[in-house]
Amino acid sequence: MRLRLGALALAIGWSMPAMAQQEQVIAVPGFADFLAVDGDSVWATNKGRVERWGRDGLKATVPMAHPCGAMAFARDMLWVADCDKRTLNRIDARAGKVVAEIATGVAAPDGELNVVAGAGSVWIASDAGGVVASVDPATDKVIATIAVTPGTSYLAFGFDAVWAVSLKGQTLQRIDPATNAVVATIPLGAKPGFLAAGEGAVWVQEQGDGTVARIDPATNTVTGRVKVGVTLKYGDIDTGGGRVWLRTTEEQTFAVIDPQKMTVTRRVGKPVGSGALRYTPQGVWTSAHDHHTLSWWPDPATLAK
């Protein structure tokens, strides 16, 4: 009977807590993938739409041709790439509608990319040949283009810089937003991917090596690596609460890394395939698109132990 109730809950969208793992599972039809936190809710890319979900269900739906990649949220505006139209879209999160489509180009139309905000601009890798575009959110215009290593598509903002990873070139590049130029290039391991800036460093998934690399922003050098698994393909990464949070495809739902000891302190949940992760002080959101679910993991302090 318990299994039947669980299946029924998923079918109609009820939330079912998995008490052993403190996980609240929310059924999301379609292909919920990349996430952006909006207060006590989260925005998720899906097939033909972007949606805002709370722990009690769906809050808003915004149609788009093909929303893709990690999103940026700033000042009630959600910035999302469209891989079909090759645009950067600005969504008014409160009105729940697209208010601008900016013809930036998209460097990774397969969706393996980030949009980030910082230093008064929104940034997107706009050409696979090696271009990052800076967009003025006040005018919805491209105000600068920066030459980078070909194959660059993964971005993060932090420590007064834009950080850009090229999977093809196996490099991390530091872009100075004041000069719109690359000021440092750091070699990385095999198949580098998503990255995050926080907890004193820049953290990059080295997907082919199964490691997370720590880069010191003061010296622009790799100062350590944490071995997490055989590979780290198709996951996600975030920082907060004194930890690095790593969404994985194999072995567990996500792993928690101590940035000082450079060790995995906990492996949480069962493997549920590829998906995204975002940290908040109240809890951690994860997606599992192949299972058509979002999950809420409360009490990050306990999860981090």
XYZ file of C-alpha atoms in Angstrom, residues 61-304:
244
model
C 4.971 29.288 -15.814
C 6.704 31.377 -18.491
C 6.713 29.974 -22.064
C 10.022 29.988 -23.974
C 11.213 28.190 -27.106
C 14.087 26.308 -25.453
C 15.311 27.594 -22.081
C 18.749 26.157 -21.414
C 21.702 26.328 -19.084
C 22.114 27.733 -15.600
C 20.241 30.988 -14.976
C 20.980 34.246 -13.163
C 18.537 36.004 -10.836
C 19.006 39.676 -9.995
C 16.624 42.463 -8.923
C 13.439 40.519 -9.660
C 14.736 39.682 -13.126
C 15.541 36.175 -14.279
C 18.077 35.879 -17.096
C 17.814 32.722 -19.201
C 19.476 31.572 -22.421
C 17.286 30.273 -25.252
C 19.159 27.614 -27.206
C 16.728 27.636 -30.144
C 16.615 31.401 -30.685
C 20.256 31.903 -29.574
C 19.118 34.741 -27.322
C 19.499 35.889 -23.745
C 16.021 36.430 -22.332
C 15.039 38.714 -19.467
C 12.026 37.531 -17.496
C 10.136 39.775 -15.102
C 9.828 37.306 -12.258
C 6.997 39.149 -10.548
C 4.912 39.593 -13.703
C 5.862 36.120 -14.940
C 6.631 37.038 -18.545
C 9.512 37.525 -20.976
C 10.173 41.250 -21.354
C 13.285 41.195 -23.550
C 15.036 38.876 -26.016
C 18.635 39.928 -26.662
C 20.406 38.518 -29.714
C 23.667 37.569 -28.012
C 24.281 34.170 -29.541
C 24.771 31.027 -27.436
C 28.140 29.267 -27.320
C 26.752 25.881 -26.247
C 23.351 25.199 -27.845
C 23.344 21.796 -26.115
C 22.636 23.736 -22.910
C 25.946 23.179 -21.137
C 26.449 26.814 -20.127
C 25.857 29.435 -17.439
C 24.388 32.915 -17.428
C 25.780 34.983 -14.538
C 25.325 38.485 -13.143
C 27.941 40.738 -11.580
C 29.737 44.088 -11.816
C 26.607 45.697 -13.230
C 26.337 43.331 -16.200
C 24.855 40.013 -17.217
C 27.377 37.673 -18.842
C 26.920 34.841 -21.333
C 29.297 32.791 -23.480
C 27.954 33.827 -26.861
C 30.096 32.062 -29.474
C 31.792 28.646 -29.416
C 34.727 30.180 -31.252
C 35.621 31.958 -28.024
C 33.475 34.964 -27.057
C 31.876 36.076 -23.780
C 29.310 38.892 -24.061
C 28.557 41.528 -21.432
C 24.966 42.792 -21.429
C 23.755 45.997 -19.776
C 20.585 45.027 -17.861
C 19.360 48.636 -17.995
C 19.357 48.821 -21.807
C 19.266 45.118 -22.822
C 22.229 45.800 -25.109
C 25.535 43.975 -25.578
C 28.098 46.498 -24.356
C 31.277 44.424 -24.675
C 32.599 41.186 -26.137
C 35.626 39.439 -24.679
C 37.875 37.061 -26.614
C 38.349 33.804 -24.682
C 39.583 30.272 -25.325
C 37.473 28.444 -27.936
C 34.914 26.140 -26.367
C 34.269 28.406 -23.381
C 30.710 28.098 -22.073
C 30.770 27.737 -18.270
C 30.805 30.958 -16.219
C 30.764 32.110 -12.603
C 31.062 35.510 -10.960
C 32.937 36.178 -7.736
C 35.958 37.891 -6.215
C 35.360 40.878 -8.528
C 35.868 38.760 -11.638
C 34.110 36.665 -14.247
C 35.497 33.138 -14.311
C 35.169 31.221 -17.584
C 35.845 27.533 -18.241
C 36.639 26.034 -21.625
C 36.027 22.291 -21.778
C 37.822 22.135 -25.121
C 40.828 24.105 -23.942
C 40.866 22.659 -20.397
C 41.357 26.115 -18.923
C 39.868 28.516 -16.404
C 40.106 32.158 -17.477
C 39.785 35.177 -15.226
C 38.047 38.145 -16.866
C 38.452 41.618 -15.368
C 35.034 43.311 -15.750
C 36.686 46.736 -15.506
C 38.762 46.178 -18.653
C 36.727 43.383 -20.318
C 39.872 41.367 -20.851
C 41.276 37.992 -19.766
C 43.951 38.664 -17.127
C 44.841 35.074 -16.167
C 44.531 31.585 -17.653
C 44.780 28.528 -15.396
C 45.250 24.965 -16.736
C 42.700 22.403 -15.528
C 42.226 18.645 -15.569
C 40.152 16.513 -17.921
C 36.798 17.782 -19.195
C 36.272 20.752 -16.872
C 32.687 21.911 -16.538
C 30.464 23.801 -14.131
C 32.043 26.008 -11.495
C 31.200 28.168 -8.492
C 32.898 31.054 -6.723
C 32.654 31.198 -2.932
C 34.001 29.898 0.361
C 37.347 31.538 -0.373
C 37.998 30.012 -3.780
C 36.760 29.161 -7.251
C 35.663 25.519 -7.535
C 35.610 23.668 -10.867
C 34.284 20.212 -11.696
C 36.959 18.244 -13.533
C 34.433 15.847 -14.974
C 36.832 13.453 -16.638
C 38.971 13.042 -13.511
C 36.165 12.840 -10.963
C 37.707 15.723 -9.038
C 36.814 19.220 -7.901
C 39.666 21.709 -8.288
C 40.196 24.623 -5.885
C 41.592 27.804 -7.419
C 42.953 30.587 -5.211
C 41.687 33.940 -6.584
C 44.625 35.743 -4.964
C 47.227 33.792 -6.947
C 45.170 32.388 -9.848
C 46.558 28.915 -9.220
C 45.135 25.483 -8.448
C 45.804 24.870 -4.757
C 44.125 21.516 -4.267
C 41.774 18.849 -5.565
C 39.103 16.665 -3.976
C 38.485 13.225 -5.447
C 34.735 12.575 -5.470
C 34.144 9.728 -7.920
C 35.207 8.082 -11.139
C 33.631 10.897 -13.169
C 31.603 14.027 -12.458
C 29.737 14.325 -15.740
C 26.512 16.267 -16.071
C 26.292 17.557 -12.509
C 26.246 20.978 -10.875
C 28.034 22.866 -8.112
C 27.325 25.640 -5.599
C 28.808 27.101 -2.425
C 27.418 28.344 0.876
C 27.224 27.708 4.603
C 30.915 26.918 4.798
C 30.690 24.086 2.281
C 30.892 23.238 -1.417
C 27.770 21.426 -2.678
C 28.245 19.089 -5.619
C 25.363 17.540 -7.586
C 26.522 14.204 -9.000
C 25.137 11.696 -11.472
C 26.612 8.560 -9.923
C 26.953 7.157 -6.381
C 24.686 9.726 -4.632
C 22.390 12.700 -5.307
C 24.968 15.190 -4.067
C 28.214 15.332 -2.136
C 29.258 17.879 0.475
C 32.859 19.130 0.534
C 34.718 20.817 3.388
C 36.687 23.603 1.639
C 39.291 23.801 4.415
C 40.008 20.119 4.934
C 39.444 19.365 1.219
C 37.461 16.241 2.015
C 33.998 14.898 1.182
C 32.161 15.143 4.505
C 28.900 13.559 3.410
C 27.236 11.823 0.476
C 23.497 12.462 0.425
C 20.671 10.601 -1.312
C 20.609 7.855 -3.888
C 21.813 8.246 -7.504
C 19.035 9.816 -9.601
C 20.895 10.703 -12.784
C 21.800 14.158 -13.981
C 20.391 17.368 -12.553
C 21.123 20.668 -10.884
C 21.645 21.981 -7.350
C 21.281 25.303 -5.526
C 22.109 26.039 -1.893
C 20.106 28.293 0.435
C 20.640 28.822 4.184
C 17.313 27.058 4.807
C 17.847 24.090 2.514
C 19.223 22.692 -0.715
C 17.236 22.344 -3.957
C 18.083 19.586 -6.432
C 16.515 18.532 -9.714
C 16.403 15.089 -11.338
C 15.066 15.558 -14.855
C 15.027 11.859 -15.775
C 12.853 11.202 -12.715
C 10.705 14.324 -13.340
C 11.245 15.659 -9.837
C 12.567 18.494 -7.724
C 13.764 17.808 -4.189
C 14.051 20.017 -1.126
C 16.640 19.009 1.475
C 16.141 21.026 4.689
C 18.689 21.922 7.384
C 21.966 22.358 5.463
C 23.934 22.551 8.729
C 22.989 18.938 9.445
C 23.587 17.877 5.842
C 27.064 19.446 5.959
